[in-house]
Amino acid sequence: MTHSSSPHPERIDQHLDSAYRRTAWRVMPLLMVCFLVAYLDRVNVGFAKLQMLDDLKFSEAVYGLGAGIFFIGYLMFEVPSNIALHRYGARRWIARIMVTWGLLSAAMMFVQTPWSFYTLRFLIGVAEAGFFPGIIFYLTTWFPGHRRGVMVALFISALPISNMLGSLISGFIMQYMHGVAGFAGWQWLFVIEGLPAVALGIAVFYLLHDRIADAKWLTAEEKQGMQAAIERDNQGKQGHSIREGLLNPKIWLLGGVYFCLVMGQYIISFWMPTIIRNSGIEQPWVIGMLSAIPFTAAAVVMVLVGRSSDRHREYRWHLAICATLGAAGVLFGTLFGGNLLLGMIGLTIGAAAMVSSLPVFWSMPTAVVGGAAAAAGIALINSMGNVAGFFATIVVGWITQVTGSTQASMYMMAAVLVLGGVLGLCVPKVKAGISGLAPANPLPQQP
């Protein structure tokens, strides 16, 4: 019997472990910091609200529309932005995104009227459009499916870290910078948290690499092996054209799941400071410290959930359980919102579960389509999430103003989260990785 002299794909993959670790350490820290700053600039309006509404005489409905109109701008330009990233390269496009949104976020300090609030929030959405789905797509060009889940989890771990640090930093700025140089604390908040995005955009332009072939830390053999892994990974996917990515029924189903998950995510991000204040806490710094607790727990839990889903190569039930626990946490925190301890327990469970569902979810669409279809499909899914963000902020702001409390809207959001878990179970089963390849190590190690 004769044997092929070609090395087995599993042995090739193991041989590239060192190359993937070096790549992770070169790429992921910068992307994580960018996402941290991006998300901080997106949700810091929730903290600014504590002073902004009184200073500018804005109603809850005005705030809800202003917070939500961000997603209209994002939605309108998200798919074109991701296609542009695919065409022109991540380095240039992500740098452009970060510089423009950083400048616009800092300009929020000049808001005086509802229309200036709406206009700047809309433009920030336009500027940031495509950032998150662009990074998700960018990772598909470096890491094959059986390694990508961990990279996505590491990237998204910046979200709870951003909420945790943002709560502390925002609370400090609001309390101790108020009145400095004649500016309110909320005005300093937008400037101090907006300008770092500009610096990071410049760093991205000089430090990020568009393709495996551009990586100077890899040998020619490693580049060839990593590119071959990407090509094998794309062989089993359903189409590679933009049209196929936008019309694939699985992409639309996944978009429905993501819509429900994002509804819950933004309720926590935009209204947690208000919920904590309603329990009797007045000082912004204390509200910031308490708001950091749920996201600290989320940063730990999401790693455990990610490892479990990778180990079992199972995503649907992990997602459904996280969504259901998130709904239970929202309900518990709402029912016992008048009690600080019980309210914080509910918010912590809700935040940890909801955030942990995100890296599990994003391991699913990248296994369905590849190429330009992946760029368009991922952007479409994220666009549906932005529709949810807009809908959530508008509805909660309106219901809060009509009823005088957030309880009714929280109950509705809990039901939407449960629906997201049910829809997640309807997604056809997706296995991570390439047939015949061993799973990657769960976390990159320092070379």
mmCIF file with all atom_site columns, C-alpha atoms in Angstrom, residues 14-194:
data_model
loop_
_atom_site.group_PDB
_atom_site.id
_atom_site.type_symbol
_atom_site.label_atom_id
_atom_site.label_alt_id
_atom_site.label_comp_id
_atom_site.label_asym_id
_atom_site.label_entity_id
_atom_site.label_seq_id
_atom_site.pdbx_PDB_ins_code
_atom_site.Cartn_x
_atom_site.Cartn_y
_atom_site.Cartn_z
_atom_site.occupancy
_atom_site.B_iso_or_equiv
_atom_site.pdbx_formal_charge
_atom_site.auth_seq_id
_atom_site.auth_comp_id
_atom_site.auth_asym_id
_atom_site.auth_atom_id
_atom_site.pdbx_PDB_model_num
ATOM 1   C CA . GLN A 1 14  ? -0.291  22.186 14.749 1.00 0.00 ? 14  GLN A CA 1
ATOM 2   C CA . HIS A 1 15  ? 2.942   23.258 13.087 1.00 0.00 ? 15  HIS A CA 1
ATOM 3   C CA . LEU A 1 16  ? 1.443   26.743 12.695 1.00 0.00 ? 16  LEU A CA 1
ATOM 4   C CA . ASP A 1 17  ? 0.581   27.164 16.405 1.00 0.00 ? 17  ASP A CA 1
ATOM 5   C CA . SER A 1 18  ? 3.521   29.479 16.978 1.00 0.00 ? 18  SER A CA 1
ATOM 6   C CA . ALA A 1 19  ? 2.644   31.582 13.926 1.00 0.00 ? 19  ALA A CA 1
ATOM 7   C CA . TYR A 1 20  ? -0.940  31.997 15.098 1.00 0.00 ? 20  TYR A CA 1
ATOM 8   C CA . ARG A 1 21  ? 0.157   32.938 18.614 1.00 0.00 ? 21  ARG A CA 1
ATOM 9   C CA . ARG A 1 22  ? 2.493   35.612 17.248 1.00 0.00 ? 22  ARG A CA 1
ATOM 10  C CA . THR A 1 23  ? -0.251  36.880 14.948 1.00 0.00 ? 23  THR A CA 1
ATOM 11  C CA . ALA A 1 24  ? -2.729  37.060 17.827 1.00 0.00 ? 24  ALA A CA 1
ATOM 12  C CA . TRP A 1 25  ? -0.321  39.114 19.921 1.00 0.00 ? 25  TRP A CA 1
ATOM 13  C CA . ARG A 1 26  ? 0.406   41.435 16.980 1.00 0.00 ? 26  ARG A CA 1
ATOM 14  C CA . VAL A 1 27  ? -3.231  42.001 15.942 1.00 0.00 ? 27  VAL A CA 1
ATOM 15  C CA . MET A 1 28  ? -5.611  41.452 18.857 1.00 0.00 ? 28  MET A CA 1
ATOM 16  C CA . PRO A 1 29  ? -4.390  43.974 21.495 1.00 0.00 ? 29  PRO A CA 1
ATOM 17  C CA . LEU A 1 30  ? -4.765  46.903 19.072 1.00 0.00 ? 30  LEU A CA 1
ATOM 18  C CA . LEU A 1 31  ? -8.203  45.733 17.913 1.00 0.00 ? 31  LEU A CA 1
ATOM 19  C CA . MET A 1 32  ? -9.360  45.249 21.505 1.00 0.00 ? 32  MET A CA 1
ATOM 20  C CA . VAL A 1 33  ? -8.275  48.757 22.523 1.00 0.00 ? 33  VAL A CA 1
ATOM 21  C CA . CYS A 1 34  ? -10.020 50.190 19.455 1.00 0.00 ? 34  CYS A CA 1
ATOM 22  C CA . PHE A 1 35  ? -13.261 48.395 20.336 1.00 0.00 ? 35  PHE A CA 1
ATOM 23  C CA . LEU A 1 36  ? -12.962 49.470 23.962 1.00 0.00 ? 36  LEU A CA 1
ATOM 24  C CA . VAL A 1 37  ? -12.753 53.134 22.950 1.00 0.00 ? 37  VAL A CA 1
ATOM 25  C CA . ALA A 1 38  ? -15.438 52.723 20.265 1.00 0.00 ? 38  ALA A CA 1
ATOM 26  C CA . TYR A 1 39  ? -17.975 51.253 22.638 1.00 0.00 ? 39  TYR A CA 1
ATOM 27  C CA . LEU A 1 40  ? -17.125 53.790 25.332 1.00 0.00 ? 40  LEU A CA 1
ATOM 28  C CA . ASP A 1 41  ? -17.828 56.632 22.879 1.00 0.00 ? 41  ASP A CA 1
ATOM 29  C CA . ARG A 1 42  ? -21.080 54.955 21.869 1.00 0.00 ? 42  ARG A CA 1
ATOM 30  C CA . VAL A 1 43  ? -22.629 54.510 25.338 1.00 0.00 ? 43  VAL A CA 1
ATOM 31  C CA . ASN A 1 44  ? -21.102 57.361 27.373 1.00 0.00 ? 44  ASN A CA 1
ATOM 32  C CA . VAL A 1 45  ? -24.238 59.333 26.516 1.00 0.00 ? 45  VAL A CA 1
ATOM 33  C CA . GLY A 1 46  ? -25.906 57.190 29.201 1.00 0.00 ? 46  GLY A CA 1
ATOM 34  C CA . PHE A 1 47  ? -23.695 58.785 31.846 1.00 0.00 ? 47  PHE A CA 1
ATOM 35  C CA . ALA A 1 48  ? -23.842 62.258 30.291 1.00 0.00 ? 48  ALA A CA 1
ATOM 36  C CA . LYS A 1 49  ? -27.625 61.971 30.593 1.00 0.00 ? 49  LYS A CA 1
ATOM 37  C CA . LEU A 1 50  ? -27.388 62.284 34.394 1.00 0.00 ? 50  LEU A CA 1
ATOM 38  C CA . GLN A 1 51  ? -26.385 65.968 34.046 1.00 0.00 ? 51  GLN A CA 1
ATOM 39  C CA . MET A 1 52  ? -27.217 66.762 30.432 1.00 0.00 ? 52  MET A CA 1
ATOM 40  C CA . LEU A 1 53  ? -30.990 66.514 30.730 1.00 0.00 ? 53  LEU A CA 1
ATOM 41  C CA . ASP A 1 54  ? -31.149 69.014 33.592 1.00 0.00 ? 54  ASP A CA 1
ATOM 42  C CA . ASP A 1 55  ? -28.612 71.418 32.074 1.00 0.00 ? 55  ASP A CA 1
ATOM 43  C CA . LEU A 1 56  ? -30.217 71.466 28.619 1.00 0.00 ? 56  LEU A CA 1
ATOM 44  C CA . LYS A 1 57  ? -33.835 70.897 29.757 1.00 0.00 ? 57  LYS A CA 1
ATOM 45  C CA . PHE A 1 58  ? -34.179 67.756 27.604 1.00 0.00 ? 58  PHE A CA 1
ATOM 46  C CA . SER A 1 59  ? -37.025 65.286 28.237 1.00 0.00 ? 59  SER A CA 1
ATOM 47  C CA . GLU A 1 60  ? -36.618 61.499 28.462 1.00 0.00 ? 60  GLU A CA 1
ATOM 48  C CA . ALA A 1 61  ? -38.166 61.234 24.997 1.00 0.00 ? 61  ALA A CA 1
ATOM 49  C CA . VAL A 1 62  ? -35.628 63.694 23.556 1.00 0.00 ? 62  VAL A CA 1
ATOM 50  C CA . TYR A 1 63  ? -32.818 61.695 25.130 1.00 0.00 ? 63  TYR A CA 1
ATOM 51  C CA . GLY A 1 64  ? -34.236 58.406 23.836 1.00 0.00 ? 64  GLY A CA 1
ATOM 52  C CA . LEU A 1 65  ? -34.489 59.747 20.272 1.00 0.00 ? 65  LEU A CA 1
ATOM 53  C CA . GLY A 1 66  ? -30.995 61.265 20.423 1.00 0.00 ? 66  GLY A CA 1
ATOM 54  C CA . ALA A 1 67  ? -29.452 58.101 21.846 1.00 0.00 ? 67  ALA A CA 1
ATOM 55  C CA . GLY A 1 68  ? -31.252 55.988 19.274 1.00 0.00 ? 68  GLY A CA 1
ATOM 56  C CA . ILE A 1 69  ? -30.771 58.082 16.131 1.00 0.00 ? 69  ILE A CA 1
ATOM 57  C CA . PHE A 1 70  ? -27.110 57.039 16.233 1.00 0.00 ? 70  PHE A CA 1
ATOM 58  C CA . PHE A 1 71  ? -28.270 53.664 14.938 1.00 0.00 ? 71  PHE A CA 1
ATOM 59  C CA . ILE A 1 72  ? -30.072 55.174 11.942 1.00 0.00 ? 72  ILE A CA 1
ATOM 60  C CA . GLY A 1 73  ? -26.836 56.690 10.676 1.00 0.00 ? 73  GLY A CA 1
ATOM 61  C CA . TYR A 1 74  ? -24.994 53.471 11.446 1.00 0.00 ? 74  TYR A CA 1
ATOM 62  C CA . LEU A 1 75  ? -27.648 51.384 9.694  1.00 0.00 ? 75  LEU A CA 1
ATOM 63  C CA . MET A 1 76  ? -27.691 53.463 6.511  1.00 0.00 ? 76  MET A CA 1
ATOM 64  C CA . PHE A 1 77  ? -23.943 53.208 5.948  1.00 0.00 ? 77  PHE A CA 1
ATOM 65  C CA . GLU A 1 78  ? -23.012 49.876 7.538  1.00 0.00 ? 78  GLU A CA 1
ATOM 66  C CA . VAL A 1 79  ? -23.182 47.525 4.555  1.00 0.00 ? 79  VAL A CA 1
ATOM 67  C CA . PRO A 1 80  ? -21.491 50.039 2.161  1.00 0.00 ? 80  PRO A CA 1
ATOM 68  C CA . SER A 1 81  ? -18.798 50.640 4.794  1.00 0.00 ? 81  SER A CA 1
ATOM 69  C CA . ASN A 1 82  ? -18.017 46.942 5.176  1.00 0.00 ? 82  ASN A CA 1
ATOM 70  C CA . ILE A 1 83  ? -17.885 46.489 1.403  1.00 0.00 ? 83  ILE A CA 1
ATOM 71  C CA . ALA A 1 84  ? -15.489 49.460 1.222  1.00 0.00 ? 84  ALA A CA 1
ATOM 72  C CA . LEU A 1 85  ? -13.317 47.821 3.896  1.00 0.00 ? 85  LEU A CA 1
ATOM 73  C CA . HIS A 1 86  ? -13.235 44.632 1.821  1.00 0.00 ? 86  HIS A CA 1
ATOM 74  C CA . ARG A 1 87  ? -12.240 46.636 -1.264 1.00 0.00 ? 87  ARG A CA 1
ATOM 75  C CA . TYR A 1 88  ? -9.748  49.149 0.147  1.00 0.00 ? 88  TYR A CA 1
ATOM 76  C CA . GLY A 1 89  ? -8.284  47.244 3.105  1.00 0.00 ? 89  GLY A CA 1
ATOM 77  C CA . ALA A 1 90  ? -8.822  47.303 6.864  1.00 0.00 ? 90  ALA A CA 1
ATOM 78  C CA . ARG A 1 91  ? -5.845  49.533 7.668  1.00 0.00 ? 91  ARG A CA 1
ATOM 79  C CA . ARG A 1 92  ? -7.067  52.581 5.754  1.00 0.00 ? 92  ARG A CA 1
ATOM 80  C CA . TRP A 1 93  ? -10.762 52.133 6.378  1.00 0.00 ? 93  TRP A CA 1
ATOM 81  C CA . ILE A 1 94  ? -10.673 51.451 10.119 1.00 0.00 ? 94  ILE A CA 1
ATOM 82  C CA . ALA A 1 95  ? -8.278  54.387 10.572 1.00 0.00 ? 95  ALA A CA 1
ATOM 83  C CA . ARG A 1 96  ? -10.766 56.618 8.712  1.00 0.00 ? 96  ARG A CA 1
ATOM 84  C CA . ILE A 1 97  ? -13.638 55.377 10.866 1.00 0.00 ? 97  ILE A CA 1
ATOM 85  C CA . MET A 1 98  ? -11.845 56.038 14.137 1.00 0.00 ? 98  MET A CA 1
ATOM 86  C CA . VAL A 1 99  ? -10.566 59.530 13.338 1.00 0.00 ? 99  VAL A CA 1
ATOM 87  C CA . THR A 1 100 ? -13.944 60.813 12.127 1.00 0.00 ? 100 THR A CA 1
ATOM 88  C CA . TRP A 1 101 ? -16.005 59.333 14.955 1.00 0.00 ? 101 TRP A CA 1
ATOM 89  C CA . GLY A 1 102 ? -13.493 60.534 17.580 1.00 0.00 ? 102 GLY A CA 1
ATOM 90  C CA . LEU A 1 103 ? -13.726 64.121 16.377 1.00 0.00 ? 103 LEU A CA 1
ATOM 91  C CA . LEU A 1 104 ? -17.524 64.012 16.200 1.00 0.00 ? 104 LEU A CA 1
ATOM 92  C CA . SER A 1 105 ? -17.806 62.426 19.646 1.00 0.00 ? 105 SER A CA 1
ATOM 93  C CA . ALA A 1 106 ? -15.659 65.188 21.144 1.00 0.00 ? 106 ALA A CA 1
ATOM 94  C CA . ALA A 1 107 ? -17.868 67.765 19.385 1.00 0.00 ? 107 ALA A CA 1
ATOM 95  C CA . MET A 1 108 ? -20.802 66.546 21.500 1.00 0.00 ? 108 MET A CA 1
ATOM 96  C CA . MET A 1 109 ? -19.589 68.970 24.174 1.00 0.00 ? 109 MET A CA 1
ATOM 97  C CA . PHE A 1 110 ? -21.111 71.792 22.095 1.00 0.00 ? 110 PHE A CA 1
ATOM 98  C CA . VAL A 1 111 ? -24.667 70.368 22.108 1.00 0.00 ? 111 VAL A CA 1
ATOM 99  C CA . GLN A 1 112 ? -27.211 72.989 23.192 1.00 0.00 ? 112 GLN A CA 1
ATOM 100 C CA . THR A 1 113 ? -30.507 72.089 21.504 1.00 0.00 ? 113 THR A CA 1
ATOM 101 C CA . PRO A 1 114 ? -32.359 68.838 20.732 1.00 0.00 ? 114 PRO A CA 1
ATOM 102 C CA . TRP A 1 115 ? -31.609 69.244 17.016 1.00 0.00 ? 115 TRP A CA 1
ATOM 103 C CA . SER A 1 116 ? -27.857 69.660 17.593 1.00 0.00 ? 116 SER A CA 1
ATOM 104 C CA . PHE A 1 117 ? -28.040 66.540 19.805 1.00 0.00 ? 117 PHE A CA 1
ATOM 105 C CA . TYR A 1 118 ? -29.856 64.576 17.100 1.00 0.00 ? 118 TYR A CA 1
ATOM 106 C CA . THR A 1 119 ? -27.531 65.781 14.336 1.00 0.00 ? 119 THR A CA 1
ATOM 107 C CA . LEU A 1 120 ? -24.288 64.901 16.083 1.00 0.00 ? 120 LEU A CA 1
ATOM 108 C CA . ARG A 1 121 ? -25.562 61.505 17.250 1.00 0.00 ? 121 ARG A CA 1
ATOM 109 C CA . PHE A 1 122 ? -26.636 60.719 13.672 1.00 0.00 ? 122 PHE A CA 1
ATOM 110 C CA . LEU A 1 123 ? -23.252 61.778 12.259 1.00 0.00 ? 123 LEU A CA 1
ATOM 111 C CA . ILE A 1 124 ? -21.391 59.699 14.866 1.00 0.00 ? 124 ILE A CA 1
ATOM 112 C CA . GLY A 1 125 ? -23.401 56.701 13.675 1.00 0.00 ? 125 GLY A CA 1
ATOM 113 C CA . VAL A 1 126 ? -22.481 57.453 10.059 1.00 0.00 ? 126 VAL A CA 1
ATOM 114 C CA . ALA A 1 127 ? -18.791 57.810 10.981 1.00 0.00 ? 127 ALA A CA 1
ATOM 115 C CA . GLU A 1 128 ? -18.622 54.608 13.024 1.00 0.00 ? 128 GLU A CA 1
ATOM 116 C CA . ALA A 1 129 ? -20.671 52.525 10.563 1.00 0.00 ? 129 ALA A CA 1
ATOM 117 C CA . GLY A 1 130 ? -18.955 49.277 9.700  1.00 0.00 ? 130 GLY A CA 1
ATOM 118 C CA . PHE A 1 131 ? -16.403 49.234 12.517 1.00 0.00 ? 131 PHE A CA 1
ATOM 119 C CA . PHE A 1 132 ? -17.596 46.177 14.444 1.00 0.00 ? 132 PHE A CA 1
ATOM 120 C CA . PRO A 1 133 ? -18.667 44.018 11.455 1.00 0.00 ? 133 PRO A CA 1
ATOM 121 C CA . GLY A 1 134 ? -15.509 45.158 9.684  1.00 0.00 ? 134 GLY A CA 1
ATOM 122 C CA . ILE A 1 135 ? -13.339 43.737 12.453 1.00 0.00 ? 135 ILE A CA 1
ATOM 123 C CA . ILE A 1 136 ? -15.343 40.497 12.508 1.00 0.00 ? 136 ILE A CA 1
ATOM 124 C CA . PHE A 1 137 ? -14.775 40.174 8.763  1.00 0.00 ? 137 PHE A CA 1
ATOM 125 C CA . TYR A 1 138 ? -11.117 41.159 9.134  1.00 0.00 ? 138 TYR A CA 1
ATOM 126 C CA . LEU A 1 139 ? -10.563 38.254 11.538 1.00 0.00 ? 139 LEU A CA 1
ATOM 127 C CA . THR A 1 140 ? -11.887 35.830 8.890  1.00 0.00 ? 140 THR A CA 1
ATOM 128 C CA . THR A 1 141 ? -8.955  36.838 6.660  1.00 0.00 ? 141 THR A CA 1
ATOM 129 C CA . TRP A 1 142 ? -6.375  35.837 9.313  1.00 0.00 ? 142 TRP A CA 1
ATOM 130 C CA . PHE A 1 143 ? -7.828  32.989 11.369 1.00 0.00 ? 143 PHE A CA 1
ATOM 131 C CA . PRO A 1 144 ? -9.672  29.866 10.110 1.00 0.00 ? 144 PRO A CA 1
ATOM 132 C CA . GLY A 1 145 ? -12.966 28.882 11.724 1.00 0.00 ? 145 GLY A CA 1
ATOM 133 C CA . HIS A 1 146 ? -11.551 26.529 14.347 1.00 0.00 ? 146 HIS A CA 1
ATOM 134 C CA . ARG A 1 147 ? -9.310  29.340 15.664 1.00 0.00 ? 147 ARG A CA 1
ATOM 135 C CA . ARG A 1 148 ? -11.571 32.306 15.031 1.00 0.00 ? 148 ARG A CA 1
ATOM 136 C CA . GLY A 1 149 ? -14.041 31.713 17.859 1.00 0.00 ? 149 GLY A CA 1
ATOM 137 C CA . VAL A 1 150 ? -11.413 32.445 20.470 1.00 0.00 ? 150 VAL A CA 1
ATOM 138 C CA . MET A 1 151 ? -10.232 35.544 18.612 1.00 0.00 ? 151 MET A CA 1
ATOM 139 C CA . VAL A 1 152 ? -13.799 36.859 18.409 1.00 0.00 ? 152 VAL A CA 1
ATOM 140 C CA . ALA A 1 153 ? -14.239 36.203 22.137 1.00 0.00 ? 153 ALA A CA 1
ATOM 141 C CA . LEU A 1 154 ? -11.023 38.081 22.917 1.00 0.00 ? 154 LEU A CA 1
ATOM 142 C CA . PHE A 1 155 ? -12.121 40.992 20.730 1.00 0.00 ? 155 PHE A CA 1
ATOM 143 C CA . ILE A 1 156 ? -15.600 41.190 22.267 1.00 0.00 ? 156 ILE A CA 1
ATOM 144 C CA . SER A 1 157 ? -14.130 40.935 25.769 1.00 0.00 ? 157 SER A CA 1
ATOM 145 C CA . ALA A 1 158 ? -13.311 44.619 25.260 1.00 0.00 ? 158 ALA A CA 1
ATOM 146 C CA . LEU A 1 159 ? -17.053 45.294 25.557 1.00 0.00 ? 159 LEU A CA 1
ATOM 147 C CA . PRO A 1 160 ? -17.492 44.449 29.257 1.00 0.00 ? 160 PRO A CA 1
ATOM 148 C CA . ILE A 1 161 ? -14.055 45.935 29.985 1.00 0.00 ? 161 ILE A CA 1
ATOM 149 C CA . SER A 1 162 ? -15.181 49.133 28.243 1.00 0.00 ? 162 SER A CA 1
ATOM 150 C CA . ASN A 1 163 ? -18.366 49.238 30.298 1.00 0.00 ? 163 ASN A CA 1
ATOM 151 C CA . MET A 1 164 ? -16.423 48.518 33.490 1.00 0.00 ? 164 MET A CA 1
ATOM 152 C CA . LEU A 1 165 ? -13.688 51.120 32.920 1.00 0.00 ? 165 LEU A CA 1
ATOM 153 C CA . GLY A 1 166 ? -16.126 53.519 31.297 1.00 0.00 ? 166 GLY A CA 1
ATOM 154 C CA . SER A 1 167 ? -18.370 53.446 34.340 1.00 0.00 ? 167 SER A CA 1
ATOM 155 C CA . LEU A 1 168 ? -15.463 54.314 36.627 1.00 0.00 ? 168 LEU A CA 1
ATOM 156 C CA . ILE A 1 169 ? -13.907 56.929 34.332 1.00 0.00 ? 169 ILE A CA 1
ATOM 157 C CA . SER A 1 170 ? -17.222 58.514 33.363 1.00 0.00 ? 170 SER A CA 1
ATOM 158 C CA . GLY A 1 171 ? -18.369 58.745 36.966 1.00 0.00 ? 171 GLY A CA 1
ATOM 159 C CA . PHE A 1 172 ? -15.065 60.354 37.987 1.00 0.00 ? 172 PHE A CA 1
ATOM 160 C CA . ILE A 1 173 ? -15.140 62.893 35.131 1.00 0.00 ? 173 ILE A CA 1
ATOM 161 C CA . MET A 1 174 ? -18.773 63.810 35.770 1.00 0.00 ? 174 MET A CA 1
ATOM 162 C CA . GLN A 1 175 ? -18.176 64.448 39.452 1.00 0.00 ? 175 GLN A CA 1
ATOM 163 C CA . TYR A 1 176 ? -14.699 65.970 39.611 1.00 0.00 ? 176 TYR A CA 1
ATOM 164 C CA . MET A 1 177 ? -14.379 67.791 36.262 1.00 0.00 ? 177 MET A CA 1
ATOM 165 C CA . HIS A 1 178 ? -17.723 69.552 36.602 1.00 0.00 ? 178 HIS A CA 1
ATOM 166 C CA . GLY A 1 179 ? -17.165 73.303 36.421 1.00 0.00 ? 179 GLY A CA 1
ATOM 167 C CA . VAL A 1 180 ? -13.501 73.115 35.364 1.00 0.00 ? 180 VAL A CA 1
ATOM 168 C CA . ALA A 1 181 ? -12.743 75.949 32.891 1.00 0.00 ? 181 ALA A CA 1
ATOM 169 C CA . GLY A 1 182 ? -16.440 76.779 32.904 1.00 0.00 ? 182 GLY A CA 1
ATOM 170 C CA . PHE A 1 183 ? -17.531 73.491 31.311 1.00 0.00 ? 183 PHE A CA 1
ATOM 171 C CA . ALA A 1 184 ? -19.983 70.980 32.765 1.00 0.00 ? 184 ALA A CA 1
ATOM 172 C CA . GLY A 1 185 ? -18.910 67.463 33.669 1.00 0.00 ? 185 GLY A CA 1
ATOM 173 C CA . TRP A 1 186 ? -20.852 65.971 30.750 1.00 0.00 ? 186 TRP A CA 1
ATOM 174 C CA . GLN A 1 187 ? -18.991 68.264 28.334 1.00 0.00 ? 187 GLN A CA 1
ATOM 175 C CA . TRP A 1 188 ? -15.606 67.143 29.647 1.00 0.00 ? 188 TRP A CA 1
ATOM 176 C CA . LEU A 1 189 ? -16.847 63.556 29.393 1.00 0.00 ? 189 LEU A CA 1
ATOM 177 C CA . PHE A 1 190 ? -17.302 63.757 25.619 1.00 0.00 ? 190 PHE A CA 1
ATOM 178 C CA . VAL A 1 191 ? -13.949 65.477 25.019 1.00 0.00 ? 191 VAL A CA 1
ATOM 179 C CA . ILE A 1 192 ? -11.807 63.259 27.259 1.00 0.00 ? 192 ILE A CA 1
ATOM 180 C CA . GLU A 1 193 ? -13.389 60.032 25.984 1.00 0.00 ? 193 GLU A CA 1
ATOM 181 C CA . GLY A 1 194 ? -13.639 61.086 22.327 1.00 0.00 ? 194 GLY A CA 1
#
